[in-house]
PDB file of C-alpha atoms in Angstrom:
ATOM      1  CA  MET A   1     -25.595   2.294 -26.574  1.00 65.00           C
ATOM      2  CA  ALA A   2     -26.718   5.167 -29.088  1.00 68.00           C
ATOM      3  CA  LYS A   3     -27.204   7.298 -26.412  1.00 74.00           C
ATOM      4  CA  HIS A   4     -23.367   7.441 -25.720  1.00 70.00           C
ATOM      5  CA  LEU A   5     -22.582   8.329 -29.345  1.00 69.00           C
ATOM      6  CA  GLY A   6     -23.446  11.775 -29.946  1.00 71.00           C
ATOM      7  CA  PRO A   7     -23.422  13.549 -33.646  1.00 69.00           C
ATOM      8  CA  GLY A   8     -19.656  13.201 -35.147  1.00 66.00           C
ATOM      9  CA  THR A   9     -18.503  10.536 -32.489  1.00 66.00           C
ATOM     10  CA  HIS A  10     -19.259   7.600 -34.776  1.00 66.00           C
ATOM     11  CA  GLY A  11     -18.491   8.291 -38.300  1.00 64.00           C
ATOM     12  CA  THR A  12     -20.125   8.139 -41.179  1.00 65.00           C
ATOM     13  CA  THR A  13     -19.984   6.572 -44.850  1.00 66.00           C
ATOM     14  CA  PHE A  14     -18.205   9.705 -46.089  1.00 64.00           C
ATOM     15  CA  GLY A  15     -16.723  10.740 -43.048  1.00 65.00           C
ATOM     16  CA  GLY A  16     -13.451  10.004 -43.873  1.00 66.00           C
ATOM     17  CA  ASN A  17     -12.261   8.088 -40.406  1.00 73.00           C
ATOM     18  CA  PRO A  18      -8.479   8.421 -39.308  1.00 81.00           C
ATOM     19  CA  LEU A  19      -7.564   4.960 -40.354  1.00 83.00           C
ATOM     20  CA  ALA A  20      -9.438   5.181 -44.095  1.00 81.00           C
ATOM     21  CA  CYS A  21      -7.372   8.617 -44.424  1.00 84.00           C
ATOM     22  CA  THR A  22      -4.586   6.755 -43.282  1.00 90.00           C
ATOM     23  CA  ALA A  23      -4.763   4.497 -46.029  1.00 92.00           C
ATOM     24  CA  ALA A  24      -5.706   6.885 -48.761  1.00 91.00           C
ATOM     25  CA  ASN A  25      -2.786   8.812 -47.646  1.00 95.00           C
ATOM     26  CA  VAL A  26      -0.400   5.731 -47.805  1.00 96.00           C
ATOM     27  CA  VAL A  27      -2.102   4.720 -51.703  1.00 96.00           C
ATOM     28  CA  LEU A  28      -1.547   7.978 -52.699  1.00 97.00           C
ATOM     29  CA  ASP A  29       2.323   8.558 -51.756  1.00 97.00           C
ATOM     30  CA  VAL A  30       2.980   5.124 -53.636  1.00 96.00           C
ATOM     31  CA  LEU A  31       1.565   6.576 -56.747  1.00 95.00           C
ATOM     32  CA  LEU A  32       2.883   9.289 -56.564  1.00 96.00           C
ATOM     33  CA  ALA A  33       6.404   8.334 -55.826  1.00 97.00           C
ATOM     34  CA  PRO A  34       8.960   8.940 -58.837  1.00 97.00           C
ATOM     35  CA  GLY A  35       8.815   6.698 -61.739  1.00 96.00           C
ATOM     36  CA  PHE A  36       5.839   4.643 -60.564  1.00 96.00           C
ATOM     37  CA  LEU A  37       3.458   5.786 -63.007  1.00 94.00           C
ATOM     38  CA  ASP A  38       6.117   5.699 -65.582  1.00 96.00           C
ATOM     39  CA  GLU A  39       6.726   1.727 -64.851  1.00 96.00           C
ATOM     40  CA  VAL A  40       2.719   1.261 -65.043  1.00 95.00           C
ATOM     41  CA  VAL A  41       2.656   2.865 -68.475  1.00 95.00           C
ATOM     42  CA  ARG A  42       5.728   0.803 -69.598  1.00 97.00           C
ATOM     43  CA  LYS A  43       4.025  -2.593 -68.171  1.00 97.00           C
ATOM     44  CA  GLY A  44       0.325  -1.368 -70.041  1.00 97.00           C
ATOM     45  CA  GLU A  45       2.529  -1.159 -73.081  1.00 97.00           C
ATOM     46  CA  VAL A  46       4.071  -4.303 -72.873  1.00 97.00           C
ATOM     47  CA  LEU A  47       0.438  -6.054 -71.999  1.00 97.00           C
ATOM     48  CA  ALA A  48      -0.925  -4.078 -74.869  1.00 97.00           C
ATOM     49  CA  ALA A  49       1.450  -5.704 -77.311  1.00 97.00           C
ATOM     50  CA  ALA A  50       1.185  -9.311 -75.965  1.00 97.00           C
ATOM     51  CA  LEU A  51      -2.353  -9.142 -76.346  1.00 97.00           C
ATOM     52  CA  VAL A  52      -2.292  -7.567 -80.145  1.00 97.00           C
ATOM     53  CA  GLY A  53      -0.197 -10.809 -80.877  1.00 97.00           C
ATOM     54  CA  LEU A  54      -2.944 -12.905 -79.121  1.00 95.00           C
ATOM     55  CA  VAL A  55      -5.198 -11.528 -81.377  1.00 97.00           C
ATOM     56  CA  ALA A  56      -3.013 -11.903 -84.499  1.00 98.00           C
ATOM     57  CA  GLU A  57      -2.270 -15.349 -83.604  1.00 97.00           C
ATOM     58  CA  PHE A  58      -5.643 -16.410 -82.448  1.00 96.00           C
ATOM     59  CA  PRO A  59      -7.842 -14.578 -84.553  1.00 97.00           C
ATOM     60  CA  THR A  60     -10.750 -17.288 -84.580  1.00 96.00           C
ATOM     61  CA  VAL A  61     -11.063 -17.020 -80.790  1.00 96.00           C
ATOM     62  CA  PHE A  62      -9.891 -13.296 -80.064  1.00 97.00           C
ATOM     63  CA  GLU A  63     -11.017 -10.233 -82.284  1.00 97.00           C
ATOM     64  CA  ASP A  64      -9.864  -6.934 -80.407  1.00 97.00           C
ATOM     65  CA  THR A  65      -8.291  -5.879 -77.351  1.00 97.00           C
ATOM     66  CA  ARG A  66      -9.726  -2.956 -75.193  1.00 96.00           C
ATOM     67  CA  GLY A  67      -8.623  -1.069 -72.110  1.00 95.00           C
ATOM     68  CA  THR A  68      -5.811   1.176 -71.008  1.00 93.00           C
ATOM     69  CA  GLY A  69      -2.721   1.050 -68.672  1.00 92.00           C
ATOM     70  CA  LEU A  70      -3.033  -2.280 -66.742  1.00 95.00           C
ATOM     71  CA  ILE A  71      -6.916  -2.762 -67.357  1.00 96.00           C
ATOM     72  CA  GLN A  72      -7.295  -4.462 -70.782  1.00 97.00           C
ATOM     73  CA  GLY A  73      -8.323  -7.173 -71.815  1.00 95.00           C
ATOM     74  CA  LEU A  74      -9.523  -9.504 -74.996  1.00 95.00           C
ATOM     75  CA  LYS A  75     -12.829  -8.954 -77.190  1.00 96.00           C
ATOM     76  CA  CYS A  76     -13.919 -12.828 -77.447  1.00 97.00           C
ATOM     77  CA  VAL A  77     -15.206 -14.147 -81.050  1.00 97.00           C
ATOM     78  CA  ILE A  78     -16.635 -17.136 -79.284  1.00 96.00           C
ATOM     79  CA  PRO A  79     -18.477 -17.260 -75.942  1.00 96.00           C
ATOM     80  CA  ALA A  80     -15.708 -15.931 -73.146  1.00 95.00           C
ATOM     81  CA  GLY A  81     -16.892 -18.914 -71.060  1.00 95.00           C
ATOM     82  CA  GLN A  82     -15.655 -21.092 -73.783  1.00 95.00           C
ATOM     83  CA  VAL A  83     -12.443 -19.171 -73.158  1.00 94.00           C
ATOM     84  CA  GLN A  84     -12.398 -19.324 -69.693  1.00 94.00           C
ATOM     85  CA  ALA A  85     -13.017 -22.938 -69.084  1.00 95.00           C
ATOM     86  CA  ALA A  86     -10.026 -23.763 -71.661  1.00 93.00           C
ATOM     87  CA  PHE A  87      -7.604 -21.702 -69.827  1.00 90.00           C
ATOM     88  CA  THR A  88      -8.558 -23.317 -66.706  1.00 95.00           C
ATOM     89  CA  ALA A  89      -8.345 -26.608 -68.117  1.00 96.00           C
ATOM     90  CA  GLU A  90      -4.722 -25.404 -69.119  1.00 94.00           C
ATOM     91  CA  GLY A  91      -4.047 -24.641 -65.527  1.00 92.00           C
ATOM     92  CA  CYS A  92      -3.798 -20.980 -65.910  1.00 84.00           C
TER      93      CYS A  92
END
C-alpha cells in the first residue's frame, strides 16, 4: 500500500485534511455568529451565581467556586467522590 501513497497524498496529524478543516470552519461560523458569545457570557453568569449559592447554602460540603464562563466547578470540603456518590444516589 505504501508504494501507492506518495508524500502529501495521505495527510498527517497536523496536515489539515479537508474534512477536519470544514468541521473547524463550521465551528467558527457558530462561535462567531452574532449574539452567540454574549449568550455564553450570560449563561456563565447564571451558572456562577448558582454555584456561589451552593457554597453559601452548603459550606460543610463546598468551599469555593472555580472557573469562568461555562467551565466552572466547585471545590469540595469533603472528598469529591463522596459528593459524586451522593449526586448519583439522588439521580443527578
